[in-house]
Short mmCIF file of C-alpha atoms in Angstrom, two decimals:
data_model
loop_
_atom_site.label_atom_id
_atom_site.label_comp_id
_atom_site.label_asym_id
_atom_site.label_seq_id
_atom_site.Cartn_x
_atom_site.Cartn_y
_atom_site.Cartn_z
CA UNK J 1 6.22 -12.41 -15.12
CA UNK J 2 4.20 -15.40 -14.01
CA UNK J 3 4.73 -18.81 -12.49
CA UNK J 4 3.47 -21.99 -14.15
CA UNK J 5 0.48 -22.12 -11.83
CA UNK J 6 -0.54 -18.58 -12.81
CA UNK J 7 -0.98 -19.18 -16.56
CA UNK J 8 -4.35 -17.85 -17.73
CA UNK J 9 -6.20 -20.30 -20.00
CA UNK J 10 -8.96 -19.20 -22.37
CA UNK J 11 -9.72 -22.24 -24.52
CA UNK J 12 -11.49 -20.76 -27.52
CA UNK J 13 -11.01 -23.73 -29.86
CA UNK J 14 -12.23 -26.20 -27.26
CA UNK J 15 -15.46 -24.22 -26.99
CA UNK J 16 -16.24 -24.99 -30.63
CA UNK J 17 -17.29 -28.43 -29.41
CA UNK J 18 -16.91 -32.10 -30.14
CA UNK J 19 -17.40 -31.75 -33.90
CA UNK J 20 -13.95 -30.20 -34.11
CA UNK J 21 -11.98 -32.11 -31.46
CA UNK J 22 -12.17 -34.83 -28.83
CA UNK J 23 -11.50 -34.37 -25.13
CA UNK J 24 -8.72 -36.66 -23.92
CA UNK J 25 -6.04 -36.62 -21.22
CA UNK J 26 -2.32 -37.00 -21.93
CA UNK J 27 -0.73 -40.34 -21.05
CA UNK J 28 2.37 -39.76 -18.89
CA UNK J 29 5.92 -40.75 -19.73
CA UNK J 30 7.96 -42.85 -17.32
CA UNK J 31 10.80 -41.19 -15.39
CA UNK J 32 10.57 -37.79 -17.14
CA UNK J 33 13.70 -35.65 -17.53
CA UNK J 34 13.98 -32.15 -18.93
CA UNK J 35 16.25 -32.22 -21.99
CA UNK J 36 16.17 -28.59 -23.07
CA UNK J 37 13.96 -25.51 -22.68
CA UNK J 38 13.78 -22.25 -24.62
CA UNK J 39 13.83 -19.08 -22.50
CA UNK J 40 12.64 -17.10 -25.54
CA UNK J 41 9.60 -19.35 -25.96
CA UNK J 42 8.90 -19.31 -22.23
CA UNK J 43 8.83 -15.51 -22.35
CA UNK J 44 5.86 -15.72 -24.74
CA UNK J 45 3.90 -17.10 -21.79
CA UNK J 46 5.46 -14.57 -19.36
CA UNK J 47 7.44 -17.38 -17.73
CA UNK J 48 10.93 -16.57 -16.40
CA UNK J 49 13.72 -19.05 -17.29
CA UNK J 50 13.91 -20.13 -13.65
CA UNK J 51 10.53 -21.86 -13.97
CA UNK J 52 12.22 -24.58 -16.06
CA UNK J 53 14.16 -25.57 -12.93
CA UNK J 54 10.99 -26.33 -10.99
CA UNK J 55 9.91 -30.01 -10.72
CA UNK J 56 6.41 -28.95 -11.76
CA UNK J 57 7.75 -27.87 -15.18
CA UNK J 58 8.83 -31.40 -16.07
CA UNK J 59 5.68 -32.90 -14.55
CA UNK J 60 3.40 -30.71 -16.65
CA UNK J 61 5.21 -31.29 -19.93
CA UNK J 62 5.51 -35.06 -19.54
CA UNK J 63 1.79 -35.62 -18.95
CA UNK J 64 1.96 -36.29 -15.21
CA UNK J 65 0.07 -33.16 -14.21
CA UNK J 66 -2.24 -30.73 -15.93
CA UNK J 67 -3.68 -27.34 -15.14
CA UNK J 68 -7.21 -27.33 -13.77
CA UNK J 69 -8.26 -24.80 -16.43
CA UNK J 70 -6.61 -26.58 -19.36
CA UNK J 71 -8.92 -28.56 -21.64
CA UNK J 72 -6.86 -31.12 -23.61
CA UNK J 73 -8.34 -31.84 -27.02
CA UNK J 74 -7.25 -33.92 -30.00
CA UNK J 75 -8.12 -31.97 -33.15
CA UNK J 76 -9.69 -33.63 -36.20
CA UNK J 77 -8.62 -32.80 -39.75
CA UNK J 78 -7.79 -34.48 -43.05
CA UNK J 79 -5.38 -33.64 -45.85
CA UNK J 80 -3.59 -34.46 -49.06
CA UNK J 81 -0.53 -36.57 -48.32
CA UNK J 82 1.95 -36.85 -51.20
CA UNK J 83 -0.88 -35.69 -53.46
CA UNK J 84 -3.46 -38.28 -52.37
CA UNK J 85 -6.41 -37.33 -50.21
CA UNK J 86 -6.58 -39.01 -46.78
CA UNK J 87 -10.12 -38.54 -45.47
CA UNK J 88 -9.39 -38.48 -41.74
CA UNK J 89 -6.17 -37.69 -39.95
CA UNK J 90 -6.16 -35.62 -36.78
CA UNK J 91 -3.94 -35.31 -33.72
CA UNK J 92 -2.75 -38.90 -33.52
CA UNK J 93 -0.01 -38.26 -30.97
CA UNK J 94 -0.52 -34.68 -29.90
CA UNK J 95 -2.98 -32.77 -27.77
CA UNK J 96 -3.99 -29.14 -27.73
CA UNK J 97 -3.76 -28.63 -23.97
CA UNK J 98 -5.39 -25.22 -24.20
CA UNK J 99 -4.87 -21.58 -25.09
CA UNK J 100 -2.92 -19.27 -22.79
CA UNK J 101 -3.51 -15.54 -22.87
CA UNK J 102 -0.36 -13.66 -21.92
CA UNK J 103 -0.09 -10.26 -20.28
CA UNK J 104 0.16 -8.56 -23.68
CA UNK J 105 -3.20 -10.05 -24.69
CA UNK J 106 -1.69 -12.56 -27.11
CA UNK J 107 -3.03 -16.10 -27.33
CA UNK J 108 -0.70 -19.09 -27.53
CA UNK J 109 -1.76 -22.69 -28.10
CA UNK J 110 0.02 -25.19 -25.87
CA UNK J 111 0.32 -28.36 -27.93
CA UNK J 112 1.94 -31.47 -26.44
CA UNK J 113 3.40 -33.89 -29.00
CA UNK J 114 3.92 -37.50 -28.00
CA UNK J 115 1.09 -37.40 -25.44
CA UNK J 116 -0.26 -40.88 -26.19
CA UNK J 117 -3.11 -42.53 -28.06
CA UNK J 118 -6.05 -40.50 -29.34
CA UNK J 119 -9.09 -41.43 -31.44
CA UNK J 120 -7.03 -40.33 -34.47
CA UNK J 121 -3.90 -42.43 -33.83
CA UNK J 122 -4.97 -45.02 -36.42
CA UNK J 123 -2.20 -47.66 -36.45
CA UNK J 124 0.19 -45.48 -34.44
CA UNK J 125 1.15 -45.60 -30.77
CA UNK J 126 0.57 -41.93 -30.01
CA UNK J 127 4.17 -41.41 -29.01
CA UNK J 128 7.10 -39.32 -30.19
CA UNK J 129 10.77 -40.22 -29.90
CA UNK J 130 13.62 -38.19 -28.48
CA UNK J 131 15.31 -37.91 -31.87
CA UNK J 132 12.44 -36.19 -33.67
CA UNK J 133 11.48 -34.09 -30.64
CA UNK J 134 14.97 -32.60 -30.45
CA UNK J 135 14.99 -31.95 -34.19
CA UNK J 136 11.68 -30.08 -34.05
CA UNK J 137 12.74 -28.11 -30.98
CA UNK J 138 15.98 -26.95 -32.60
CA UNK J 139 14.38 -26.10 -35.95
CA UNK J 140 11.45 -24.19 -34.48
CA UNK J 141 13.59 -21.92 -32.36
CA UNK J 142 16.33 -21.55 -34.98
CA UNK J 143 13.92 -20.55 -37.75
CA UNK J 144 12.45 -17.92 -35.48
CA UNK J 145 15.92 -16.58 -34.73
CA UNK J 146 16.57 -16.39 -38.48
CA UNK J 147 13.42 -14.30 -38.94
CA UNK J 148 11.47 -17.10 -40.66
CA UNK J 149 7.87 -17.54 -39.47
CA UNK J 150 7.57 -20.73 -37.43
CA UNK J 151 5.76 -22.47 -34.64
CA UNK J 152 7.78 -22.28 -31.43
CA UNK J 153 9.10 -24.93 -29.06
CA UNK J 154 9.02 -24.54 -25.29
CA UNK J 155 10.79 -27.71 -24.16
CA UNK J 156 11.62 -31.36 -24.74
CA UNK J 157 11.09 -33.97 -22.03
CA UNK J 158 12.78 -37.38 -22.29
CA UNK J 159 11.83 -40.60 -20.50
CA UNK J 160 12.61 -44.25 -19.95
CA UNK J 161 9.51 -45.21 -21.95
CA UNK J 162 10.52 -47.34 -24.94
CA UNK J 163 9.03 -46.46 -28.32
CA UNK J 164 9.47 -48.76 -31.31
CA UNK J 165 10.26 -47.32 -34.74
CA UNK J 166 12.93 -48.78 -37.04
CA UNK J 167 14.60 -49.61 -33.71
CA UNK J 168 13.71 -49.23 -30.03
CA UNK J 169 14.05 -45.57 -29.03
CA UNK J 170 13.49 -43.35 -26.02
CA UNK J 171 10.05 -41.79 -25.83
CA UNK J 172 9.80 -38.03 -25.45
CA UNK J 173 7.34 -35.16 -25.47
CA UNK J 174 7.67 -31.76 -27.12
CA UNK J 175 5.64 -28.76 -26.02
CA UNK J 176 5.16 -26.46 -28.98
CA UNK J 177 3.51 -23.07 -29.20
CA UNK J 178 1.64 -21.30 -31.98
CA UNK J 179 -1.15 -18.73 -32.11
CA UNK J 180 -3.16 -21.47 -33.82
CA UNK J 181 -2.70 -25.13 -34.77
CA UNK J 182 -5.38 -24.99 -37.48
CA UNK J 183 -4.14 -26.37 -40.79
CA UNK J 184 -5.31 -26.41 -44.39
CA UNK J 185 -6.49 -29.93 -43.64
CA UNK J 186 -9.02 -28.73 -41.07
CA UNK J 187 -10.96 -26.99 -43.81
CA UNK J 188 -10.61 -29.96 -46.17
CA UNK J 189 -12.11 -32.32 -43.58
CA UNK J 190 -15.32 -30.36 -43.19
CA UNK J 191 -15.56 -29.68 -46.93
CA UNK J 192 -15.18 -33.29 -48.06
CA UNK J 193 -17.47 -34.63 -45.33
CA UNK J 194 -20.05 -32.06 -46.48
CA UNK J 195 -20.31 -30.49 -43.04
CA UNK J 196 -20.64 -27.02 -44.49
CA UNK J 197 -22.15 -25.41 -41.43
CA UNK J 198 -19.24 -26.67 -39.37
CA UNK J 199 -16.93 -25.37 -42.08
CA UNK J 200 -18.55 -21.96 -41.78
CA UNK J 201 -18.21 -22.10 -38.01
CA UNK J 202 -14.51 -22.93 -38.36
CA UNK J 203 -14.01 -20.08 -40.82
CA UNK J 204 -15.74 -17.61 -38.54
CA UNK J 205 -13.66 -18.78 -35.57
CA UNK J 206 -10.33 -18.56 -37.38
CA UNK J 207 -11.09 -15.19 -38.94
CA UNK J 208 -12.37 -13.71 -35.70
CA UNK J 209 -9.41 -14.98 -33.69
CA UNK J 210 -6.56 -14.49 -36.17
CA UNK J 211 -7.67 -12.44 -39.18
CA UNK J 212 -9.97 -9.82 -37.66
CA UNK J 213 -8.99 -7.27 -40.32
CA UNK J 214 -10.80 -9.45 -42.90
CA UNK J 215 -14.11 -8.72 -41.17
CA UNK J 216 -13.93 -5.18 -42.54
CA UNK J 217 -13.83 -6.51 -46.12
CA UNK J 218 -17.15 -6.84 -48.02
CA UNK J 219 -16.23 -10.50 -48.68
CA UNK J 220 -14.50 -11.67 -45.48
CA UNK J 221 -13.92 -15.26 -46.63
CA UNK J 222 -12.32 -14.12 -49.86
CA UNK J 223 -10.15 -11.65 -47.95
CA UNK J 224 -9.17 -14.45 -45.58
CA UNK J 225 -7.98 -16.65 -48.43
CA UNK J 226 -5.92 -13.83 -49.88
CA UNK J 227 -4.27 -13.19 -46.52
CA UNK J 228 -3.43 -16.89 -46.13
CA UNK J 229 -1.99 -16.88 -49.65
CA UNK J 230 0.14 -13.79 -49.00
CA UNK J 231 1.51 -15.23 -45.77
CA UNK J 232 2.27 -18.55 -47.45
CA UNK J 233 4.05 -16.81 -50.34
CA UNK J 234 6.19 -14.92 -47.84
CA UNK J 235 6.97 -18.10 -45.89
CA UNK J 236 8.08 -20.04 -48.96
CA UNK J 237 10.18 -17.08 -50.12
CA UNK J 238 12.03 -17.23 -46.81
CA UNK J 239 12.49 -21.01 -47.05
CA UNK J 240 13.97 -20.73 -50.53
CA UNK J 241 16.15 -17.74 -49.72
CA UNK J 242 17.65 -19.42 -46.64
CA UNK J 243 17.89 -22.93 -48.03
CA UNK J 244 15.31 -24.64 -45.82
CA UNK J 245 13.73 -27.83 -47.14
CA UNK J 246 10.64 -28.92 -45.20
CA UNK J 247 10.40 -32.41 -46.62
CA UNK J 248 6.69 -33.20 -46.06
CA UNK J 249 4.50 -30.41 -47.43
CA UNK J 250 1.23 -32.30 -47.08
CA UNK J 251 -1.80 -30.04 -46.68
CA UNK J 252 -2.22 -31.26 -43.10
CA UNK J 253 1.27 -29.84 -42.42
CA UNK J 254 0.43 -26.38 -43.78
CA UNK J 255 -0.46 -23.80 -41.14
CA UNK J 256 -3.34 -21.46 -41.83
CA UNK J 257 -1.15 -18.70 -40.34
CA UNK J 258 1.65 -19.11 -42.89
CA UNK J 259 4.21 -20.37 -40.39
CA UNK J 260 6.59 -23.32 -40.62
CA UNK J 261 4.76 -26.21 -39.08
CA UNK J 262 5.05 -29.95 -38.35
CA UNK J 263 8.74 -30.66 -38.68
CA UNK J 264 9.75 -34.05 -40.01
CA UNK J 265 12.73 -34.90 -42.24
CA UNK J 266 13.71 -31.27 -42.84
CA UNK J 267 17.16 -30.05 -43.84
CA UNK J 268 19.00 -26.81 -44.43
CA UNK J 269 21.12 -26.87 -47.56
CA UNK J 270 24.79 -27.57 -47.00
CA UNK J 271 26.15 -27.55 -50.56
CA UNK J 272 23.64 -25.75 -52.77
CA UNK J 273 21.47 -28.33 -54.51
CA UNK J 274 18.10 -27.23 -55.83
CA UNK J 275 17.20 -30.89 -56.39
CA UNK J 276 17.74 -31.88 -52.75
CA UNK J 277 15.25 -34.45 -51.42
CA UNK J 278 15.65 -34.43 -47.66
CA UNK J 279 13.04 -37.12 -46.95
CA UNK J 280 14.31 -40.57 -47.91
CA UNK J 281 10.68 -41.75 -48.08
CA UNK J 282 9.97 -39.27 -50.90
CA UNK J 283 10.74 -41.58 -53.81
CA UNK J 284 9.32 -39.25 -56.48
CA UNK J 285 10.95 -36.07 -55.18
CA UNK J 286 7.57 -34.40 -54.78
CA UNK J 287 8.86 -32.37 -51.85
CA UNK J 288 12.34 -31.57 -53.14
CA UNK J 289 13.77 -28.14 -52.42
CA UNK J 290 13.03 -26.80 -55.90
CA UNK J 291 9.46 -28.14 -55.79
CA UNK J 292 8.47 -26.26 -52.64
CA UNK J 293 7.18 -23.27 -54.63
CA UNK J 294 4.84 -25.22 -56.95
CA UNK J 295 3.73 -27.49 -54.08
CA UNK J 296 2.80 -24.49 -51.95
CA UNK J 297 0.73 -23.24 -54.89
CA UNK J 298 -0.87 -26.70 -55.22
CA UNK J 299 -1.70 -26.77 -51.51
CA UNK J 300 -3.30 -23.33 -51.71
CA UNK J 301 -5.44 -24.62 -54.58
CA UNK J 302 -6.53 -27.50 -52.32
CA UNK J 303 -7.50 -25.00 -49.63
CA UNK J 304 -9.33 -22.92 -52.22
CA UNK J 305 -11.36 -25.98 -53.18
CA UNK J 306 -12.46 -26.34 -49.56
CA UNK J 307 -13.69 -22.73 -49.57
CA UNK J 308 -15.87 -23.03 -52.69
CA UNK J 309 -19.13 -23.31 -50.68
CA UNK J 310 -18.57 -19.71 -49.55
CA UNK J 311 -16.34 -18.04 -52.15
CA UNK J 312 -16.92 -17.89 -55.91
CA UNK J 313 -14.57 -20.08 -57.92
CA UNK J 314 -13.57 -17.15 -60.14
CA UNK J 315 -12.59 -15.08 -57.10
CA UNK J 316 -10.50 -17.94 -55.74
CA UNK J 317 -8.79 -18.40 -59.10
CA UNK J 318 -7.99 -14.70 -59.31
CA UNK J 319 -6.43 -14.85 -55.86
CA UNK J 320 -4.45 -18.00 -56.66
CA UNK J 321 -2.94 -16.21 -59.66
CA UNK J 322 -1.28 -13.77 -57.25
CA UNK J 323 0.84 -16.42 -55.54
CA UNK J 324 3.78 -16.72 -57.95
CA UNK J 325 4.25 -12.95 -58.46
CA UNK J 326 4.05 -12.35 -54.70
CA UNK J 327 6.48 -15.16 -53.99
CA UNK J 328 8.90 -14.02 -56.68
CA UNK J 329 8.96 -10.42 -55.50
CA UNK J 330 9.61 -11.38 -51.86
CA UNK J 331 12.22 -14.00 -52.70
CA UNK J 332 14.12 -11.59 -54.96
CA UNK J 333 14.02 -8.91 -52.27
CA UNK J 334 15.47 -11.35 -49.74
CA UNK J 335 18.19 -12.43 -52.15
CA UNK J 336 19.12 -8.80 -52.87
CA UNK J 337 19.58 -8.28 -49.15
CA UNK J 338 21.71 -11.39 -48.87
CA UNK J 339 23.91 -10.02 -51.65
CA UNK J 340 24.15 -6.65 -49.93
CA UNK J 341 22.18 -4.80 -52.60
CA UNK J 342 20.03 -1.92 -51.43
CA UNK J 343 17.96 -1.11 -54.48
CA UNK J 344 16.14 -3.03 -57.17
CA UNK J 345 17.32 -3.17 -60.79
CA UNK J 346 15.99 -4.99 -63.81
CA UNK J 347 18.87 -7.44 -64.07
CA UNK J 348 18.70 -8.65 -60.46
CA UNK J 349 16.71 -11.79 -61.21
CA UNK J 350 19.25 -12.94 -63.79
CA UNK J 351 22.15 -12.03 -61.50
CA UNK J 352 20.80 -14.22 -58.70
CA UNK J 353 19.88 -17.12 -60.99
CA UNK J 354 23.32 -17.11 -62.60
CA UNK J 355 24.91 -17.32 -59.15
CA UNK J 356 22.70 -20.21 -58.08
CA UNK J 357 23.48 -22.06 -61.29
CA UNK J 358 27.20 -21.71 -60.63
CA UNK J 359 26.74 -22.80 -57.02
CA UNK J 360 24.76 -25.86 -58.14
CA UNK J 361 27.45 -26.89 -60.60
CA UNK J 362 30.23 -26.52 -58.03
CA UNK J 363 28.41 -27.74 -54.88
CA UNK J 364 29.22 -24.51 -53.03
CA UNK J 365 28.33 -24.20 -49.35
CA UNK J 366 25.18 -22.09 -49.41
CA UNK J 367 25.33 -20.47 -45.98
CA UNK J 368 29.08 -19.98 -45.98
CA UNK J 369 29.12 -18.24 -49.36
CA UNK J 370 26.88 -15.35 -48.34
CA UNK J 371 28.54 -14.87 -44.97
CA UNK J 372 31.99 -14.76 -46.58
CA UNK J 373 30.76 -12.40 -49.30
CA UNK J 374 29.94 -9.77 -46.69
CA UNK J 375 33.01 -10.31 -44.53
CA UNK J 376 35.44 -8.37 -46.74
CA UNK J 377 35.44 -5.83 -49.53
CA UNK J 378 33.83 -7.31 -52.68
CA UNK J 379 37.06 -7.81 -54.62
CA UNK J 380 38.82 -9.53 -51.72
CA UNK J 381 35.84 -11.67 -50.81
CA UNK J 382 35.26 -12.77 -54.41
CA UNK J 383 38.93 -13.71 -54.84
CA UNK J 384 38.62 -15.99 -51.83
CA UNK J 385 35.28 -17.47 -52.88
CA UNK J 386 36.49 -18.11 -56.43
CA UNK J 387 38.44 -21.12 -55.12
CA UNK J 388 35.16 -22.96 -54.48
CA UNK J 389 33.94 -22.83 -58.09
CA UNK J 390 34.65 -25.21 -60.95
CA UNK J 391 33.60 -22.89 -63.80
CA UNK J 392 36.13 -20.17 -63.14
CA UNK J 393 35.36 -18.25 -66.32
CA UNK J 394 31.65 -18.27 -65.53
CA UNK J 395 32.32 -17.17 -61.95
CA UNK J 396 34.63 -14.37 -63.13
CA UNK J 397 31.91 -13.01 -65.42
CA UNK J 398 29.38 -13.13 -62.60
CA UNK J 399 31.83 -11.55 -60.14
CA UNK J 400 32.54 -8.68 -62.53
CA UNK J 401 28.83 -7.98 -62.96
CA UNK J 402 28.26 -8.21 -59.20
CA UNK J 403 31.14 -5.85 -58.41
CA UNK J 404 29.82 -3.33 -60.91
CA UNK J 405 26.39 -3.61 -59.31
CA UNK J 406 27.85 -3.02 -55.82
CA UNK J 407 30.03 -0.13 -57.01
CA UNK J 408 27.02 1.61 -58.52
CA UNK J 409 25.39 1.75 -55.10
CA UNK J 410 28.50 3.14 -53.40
CA UNK J 411 28.61 3.14 -49.58
CA UNK J 412 31.32 2.15 -47.11
CA UNK J 413 32.44 -1.43 -46.58
CA UNK J 414 31.80 -1.29 -42.81
CA UNK J 415 28.15 -0.44 -43.38
CA UNK J 416 27.86 -3.08 -46.11
CA UNK J 417 29.39 -5.71 -43.85
CA UNK J 418 27.03 -4.88 -40.98
CA UNK J 419 24.05 -4.88 -43.32
CA UNK J 420 24.94 -8.27 -44.84
CA UNK J 421 25.88 -9.93 -41.56
CA UNK J 422 22.46 -8.93 -40.18
CA UNK J 423 20.77 -11.16 -42.78
CA UNK J 424 23.41 -13.81 -43.54
CA UNK J 425 23.78 -16.23 -40.62
CA UNK J 426 27.13 -17.33 -39.30
CA UNK J 427 25.49 -20.45 -37.86
CA UNK J 428 22.89 -22.70 -39.46
CA UNK J 429 21.23 -25.90 -38.21
CA UNK J 430 23.09 -28.51 -40.20
CA UNK J 431 21.90 -32.11 -40.03
CA UNK J 432 25.19 -33.43 -38.76
CA UNK J 433 25.13 -31.01 -35.82
CA UNK J 434 21.61 -32.17 -34.93
CA UNK J 435 22.70 -35.78 -35.22
CA UNK J 436 25.64 -35.30 -32.88
CA UNK J 437 23.55 -33.75 -30.10
CA UNK J 438 20.80 -36.35 -30.58
CA UNK J 439 23.28 -39.17 -30.09
CA UNK J 440 24.57 -37.50 -26.92
CA UNK J 441 21.02 -36.99 -25.62
CA UNK J 442 20.15 -40.63 -26.25
CA UNK J 443 23.08 -41.47 -23.94
CA UNK J 444 21.64 -39.12 -21.30
CA UNK J 445 23.97 -36.19 -21.96
CA UNK J 446 21.85 -33.08 -22.56
CA UNK J 447 24.61 -30.47 -22.41
CA UNK J 448 25.38 -30.62 -26.17
CA UNK J 449 21.78 -29.99 -27.28
CA UNK J 450 21.49 -27.11 -24.83
CA UNK J 451 24.68 -25.53 -26.16
CA UNK J 452 23.65 -26.00 -29.79
CA UNK J 453 20.30 -24.38 -29.01
CA UNK J 454 22.10 -21.43 -27.44
CA UNK J 455 24.34 -21.04 -30.52
CA UNK J 456 21.46 -21.25 -32.98
CA UNK J 457 19.43 -18.72 -30.99
CA UNK J 458 21.96 -16.08 -32.11
CA UNK J 459 22.68 -17.18 -35.67
CA UNK J 460 23.96 -13.84 -36.97
CA UNK J 461 26.36 -13.08 -34.10
CA UNK J 462 30.02 -13.96 -33.87
CA UNK J 463 30.33 -16.25 -30.85
CA UNK J 464 33.96 -16.63 -29.75
CA UNK J 465 34.79 -20.17 -28.72
CA UNK J 466 31.96 -21.63 -30.78
CA UNK J 467 33.54 -21.39 -34.21
CA UNK J 468 33.29 -25.14 -34.74
CA UNK J 469 29.52 -24.82 -35.13
CA UNK J 470 30.09 -22.68 -38.24
CA UNK J 471 32.44 -25.12 -39.96
CA UNK J 472 31.47 -26.81 -43.19
CA UNK J 473 30.10 -30.30 -42.61
CA UNK J 474 32.21 -33.42 -43.05
CA UNK J 475 31.31 -35.53 -46.06
CA UNK J 476 29.40 -38.03 -43.92
CA UNK J 477 27.31 -35.15 -42.56
CA UNK J 478 26.07 -34.01 -45.97
CA UNK J 479 24.12 -37.12 -46.85
CA UNK J 480 22.23 -38.16 -43.73
CA UNK J 481 18.99 -40.00 -44.49
CA UNK J 482 16.06 -38.57 -42.51
CA UNK J 483 12.64 -40.24 -42.55
CA UNK J 484 9.12 -39.29 -41.51
CA UNK J 485 9.41 -41.80 -38.66
CA UNK J 486 9.04 -40.05 -35.33
#
């Protein structure tokens, strides 16, 4: 293990030069206070949990101090936002502090959100608020615990600095980690500004640092695009299987690594609703839950366009055609596991779709259904779950088909229960739970967010004394309006 002062920086992206980012120092927050830290994320940097108790920890992650070998840079990129191209975006309130190489040889970007004005802040103030910082922290670490690829969150630091959004709020900083913070929008920026040599340099950097296996392919850039597509298909399959709605799938919010990235007005499904729009600014429903699959495909097409100087259009089109089959296969495999099925059969797609249709019609709690289904023997569990459905005849037909499917696979209930509970969480990050701990934190009480983080870090485990975190949400908690404002 290391101390904070012993972190080893090797700033590969910074060495690309000023074409790709701008050197700038973070602007400190007033009266910084540590809100919450993730021991699991700290371990990625070989930091023991005790380091979070050191005054230096809060000083570093509130902009008051910086490592001598860090090289803070604001990255430039562009992107399609709600389908319209925005020619220049960039890190408007975040800084890539540098890249840390851990003892296992892994590289982790340290990215500080809410670090103040940059050349890319446009009309913004360069700040983040406590509310959104807590939401991103909780989601990042919870998704990872669920087995869903995500950027990570090291800590949240609050302050007495006032930030103005719809109302005055407390300013905060979030330190997030990822192997890379390069987005689809990075490639779009250099393509649309016709800086093709810089685009090639970016491609070579990203492939060499994160996709080295593509260098063995006769067409490395084509192989790179396929790998990005496969990772993105897998990511979206996990989102859809676990009921995660991102809310702002702009191309500048799409990670080149296929991880969940840039959290805004996200939501996990409470009652199953494929038409859920979790961003109240999304008037057209472009980023609704059911649209995440076609939007991911659309975003990959936008990335493909940016690669046309180096990859034949026909090759890119052939690769794009793989997205839906890859997504479908992975999503169906995940749903089989959630249903406790161990082998594939031809009727599985219809079985899952029929269930989702029934859940939609009856507003059934999505997380609770699957957990309850594995808790008892199929007949007993289905008899209990039947009470939640409106179309009883339709549910009975589905239940009979499901029971026959389970019976054909045989196996003991204890093994089935263990298998299903390993993939069906007991605890999920519901919006009302996040709202409750945010309100406490805004009053200066950080104990609730720390406890919720601890619960969500073990989502599949029974946690005696914490049963209230697994309860269905109250009606007021199902319809919280979340905006992009942060």
